[in-house]
Amino acid sequence: MTKPKKEAKRWFDQGTRDAESSAKVREQGIFELSCFLAQQAAEKLLKAFLYYQGEAPVVGHSTFYLAKQCQEYDERFKKVLRAGKRLDALYIPTRYPNGLVEGVPYEVFDEEDAEEALKDLAQIKSLVNSIL
């Protein structure tokens, strides 16, 4: 296995694990963490694709911009840009009270938010999985 493919597998495997964890904590009613882990999983899966292409290092946390970067290699990533935007909106406010106007993340994020985040993640995961 080439070095880029080996690195891609590492990122893909952790992204897959984060996706599983996101679903598990949603089932436990920990919705803010489910949303955050969905964003993290999508980020790692997109980075896996970029590593697979030979890019290194792959930096940044924006799933939208990572998907745009992936789109330079494969036009199919255009389909997941909106999912990336929605997941990006979960990166800070799901973790930090000062990322919200008022309240705390565990009070603000609910099951519907977690379900939407998991749907966006599934779209990205399916695409990356079909390519890698």
C-alpha positions as a LaTeX table, in Angstrom:
\begin{tabular}{lrrr}
\hline
Residue & $x$ (\AA) & $y$ (\AA) & $z$ (\AA) \\
\hline
Met1 & 0.00 & 0.00 & 0.00 \\
Thr2 & 1.37 & 3.40 & $-0.94$ \\
Lys3 & 1.99 & 6.03 & 1.71 \\
Pro4 & $-0.91$ & 8.28 & 0.54 \\
Lys5 & $-3.32$ & 5.32 & 0.56 \\
Lys6 & $-2.12$ & 4.23 & 3.99 \\
Glu7 & $-2.64$ & 7.74 & 5.38 \\
Ala8 & $-6.05$ & 7.93 & 3.70 \\
Lys9 & $-7.06$ & 4.66 & 5.38 \\
Arg10 & $-6.05$ & 5.99 & 8.80 \\
Trp11 & $-8.24$ & 9.09 & 8.34 \\
Phe12 & $-11.09$ & 7.07 & 6.84 \\
Asp13 & $-11.04$ & 4.57 & 9.70 \\
Gln14 & $-11.14$ & 7.30 & 12.37 \\
Gly15 & $-13.84$ & 9.19 & 10.47 \\
Thr16 & $-15.90$ & 6.01 & 10.35 \\
Arg17 & $-15.38$ & 5.48 & 14.08 \\
Asp18 & $-16.44$ & 9.08 & 14.80 \\
Ala19 & $-19.57$ & 8.53 & 12.66 \\
Glu20 & $-20.46$ & 5.46 & 14.71 \\
Ser21 & $-19.87$ & 7.39 & 17.93 \\
Ser22 & $-22.09$ & 10.24 & 16.73 \\
Ala23 & $-24.96$ & 7.81 & 16.20 \\
Lys24 & $-24.40$ & 6.17 & 19.59 \\
Val25 & $-24.41$ & 9.38 & 21.59 \\
Arg26 & $-27.52$ & 10.55 & 19.71 \\
Glu27 & $-29.25$ & 7.40 & 20.92 \\
Gln28 & $-28.20$ & 8.34 & 24.46 \\
Gly29 & $-29.72$ & 11.81 & 24.10 \\
Ile30 & $-26.41$ & 13.67 & 24.01 \\
Phe31 & $-27.41$ & 15.71 & 21.00 \\
Glu32 & $-24.80$ & 18.48 & 21.06 \\
Leu33 & $-21.99$ & 15.90 & 21.10 \\
Ser34 & $-23.67$ & 13.91 & 18.33 \\
Cys35 & $-23.73$ & 17.05 & 16.17 \\
Phe36 & $-20.08$ & 17.82 & 16.88 \\
Leu37 & $-18.96$ & 14.26 & 16.19 \\
Ala38 & $-20.88$ & 14.28 & 12.90 \\
Gln39 & $-18.91$ & 17.36 & 11.86 \\
Gln40 & $-15.65$ & 15.75 & 12.98 \\
Ala41 & $-16.40$ & 12.52 & 11.13 \\
Ala42 & $-17.19$ & 14.39 & 7.92 \\
Glu43 & $-13.98$ & 16.41 & 8.25 \\
Lys44 & $-11.88$ & 13.26 & 8.63 \\
Leu45 & $-13.60$ & 11.48 & 5.75 \\
Leu46 & $-13.01$ & 14.42 & 3.42 \\
Lys47 & $-9.39$ & 14.57 & 4.53 \\
Ala48 & $-9.11$ & 10.83 & 3.81 \\
Phe49 & $-10.10$ & 11.52 & 0.21 \\
Leu50 & $-7.54$ & 14.31 & $-0.08$ \\
Tyr51 & $-4.77$ & 12.15 & 1.40 \\
Tyr52 & $-5.76$ & 9.45 & $-1.08$ \\
Gln53 & $-5.13$ & 11.98 & $-3.83$ \\
Gly54 & $-1.60$ & 12.50 & $-2.50$ \\
Glu55 & $-2.12$ & 15.79 & $-0.70$ \\
Ala56 & $-0.15$ & 16.27 & 2.49 \\
Pro57 & $-0.53$ & 17.75 & 4.92 \\
Val58 & $-4.26$ & 18.32 & 4.74 \\
Val59 & $-5.17$ & 21.16 & 7.08 \\
Gly60 & $-8.33$ & 23.01 & 8.03 \\
His61 & $-11.57$ & 22.15 & 9.77 \\
Ser62 & $-14.22$ & 23.47 & 7.40 \\
Thr63 & $-16.11$ & 20.60 & 5.82 \\
Phe64 & $-17.41$ & 23.03 & 3.20 \\
Tyr65 & $-13.93$ & 24.10 & 2.11 \\
Leu66 & $-12.56$ & 20.57 & 2.34 \\
Ala67 & $-15.40$ & 19.43 & 0.05 \\
Lys68 & $-14.56$ & 22.27 & $-2.35$ \\
Gln69 & $-10.95$ & 21.07 & $-2.33$ \\
Cys70 & $-12.15$ & 17.51 & $-3.01$ \\
Gln71 & $-14.27$ & 18.85 & $-5.87$ \\
Glu72 & $-11.07$ & 19.84 & $-7.68$ \\
Tyr73 & $-10.39$ & 16.10 & $-8.02$ \\
Asp74 & $-13.95$ & 14.85 & $-8.45$ \\
Glu75 & $-17.00$ & 16.89 & $-9.47$ \\
Arg76 & $-19.30$ & 14.63 & $-7.43$ \\
Phe77 & $-18.25$ & 16.53 & $-4.32$ \\
Lys78 & $-20.38$ & 19.45 & $-5.51$ \\
Lys79 & $-23.36$ & 17.41 & $-4.23$ \\
Val80 & $-22.11$ & 17.61 & $-0.63$ \\
Leu81 & $-21.20$ & 21.30 & $-0.40$ \\
Arg82 & $-24.48$ & 22.26 & 1.28 \\
Ala83 & $-24.09$ & 19.40 & 3.78 \\
Gly84 & $-20.60$ & 20.73 & 4.52 \\
Lys85 & $-21.98$ & 24.22 & 5.18 \\
Arg86 & $-24.54$ & 22.89 & 7.63 \\
Leu87 & $-21.97$ & 20.77 & 9.44 \\
Asp88 & $-19.58$ & 23.73 & 9.69 \\
Ala89 & $-22.26$ & 25.61 & 11.61 \\
Leu90 & $-21.99$ & 22.93 & 14.33 \\
Tyr91 & $-18.24$ & 23.12 & 14.87 \\
Ile92 & $-18.11$ & 25.76 & 17.63 \\
Pro93 & $-21.60$ & 26.21 & 19.15 \\
Thr94 & $-22.01$ & 22.52 & 19.97 \\
Arg95 & $-19.02$ & 22.74 & 22.32 \\
Tyr96 & $-18.74$ & 26.22 & 23.79 \\
Pro97 & $-21.35$ & 28.33 & 25.60 \\
Asn98 & $-19.82$ & 31.50 & 24.15 \\
Gly99 & $-20.51$ & 30.10 & 20.68 \\
Leu100 & $-24.19$ & 30.75 & 21.39 \\
Val101 & $-26.08$ & 33.97 & 21.99 \\
Glu102 & $-27.51$ & 32.51 & 25.20 \\
Gly103 & $-27.77$ & 29.17 & 26.96 \\
Val104 & $-25.44$ & 26.20 & 26.80 \\
Pro105 & $-25.01$ & 23.63 & 24.02 \\
Tyr106 & $-26.73$ & 20.75 & 25.80 \\
Glu107 & $-29.87$ & 22.89 & 26.22 \\
Val108 & $-29.89$ & 24.25 & 22.68 \\
Phe109 & $-29.19$ & 21.26 & 20.44 \\
Asp110 & $-31.93$ & 18.65 & 20.18 \\
Glu111 & $-32.69$ & 15.33 & 18.52 \\
Glu112 & $-33.76$ & 16.97 & 15.27 \\
Asp113 & $-30.40$ & 18.77 & 15.04 \\
Ala114 & $-28.56$ & 15.50 & 15.60 \\
Glu115 & $-30.67$ & 13.71 & 12.98 \\
Glu116 & $-29.97$ & 16.42 & 10.41 \\
Ala117 & $-26.25$ & 16.33 & 11.19 \\
Leu118 & $-26.22$ & 12.55 & 10.79 \\
Lys119 & $-28.02$ & 12.84 & 7.43 \\
Asp120 & $-25.43$ & 15.36 & 6.20 \\
Leu121 & $-22.65$ & 13.11 & 7.44 \\
Ala122 & $-24.21$ & 10.08 & 5.72 \\
Gln123 & $-24.21$ & 11.94 & 2.41 \\
Ile124 & $-20.49$ & 12.72 & 2.70 \\
Lys125 & $-19.60$ & 9.28 & 4.04 \\
Ser126 & $-21.44$ & 7.53 & 1.22 \\
Leu127 & $-19.65$ & 9.57 & $-1.42$ \\
Val128 & $-16.18$ & 9.10 & 0.06 \\
Asn129 & $-16.83$ & 5.42 & 0.66 \\
Ser130 & $-17.91$ & 4.90 & $-2.96$ \\
Ile131 & $-14.63$ & 6.41 & $-4.17$ \\
Leu132 & $-12.17$ & 4.92 & $-1.71$ \\
\hline
\end{tabular}
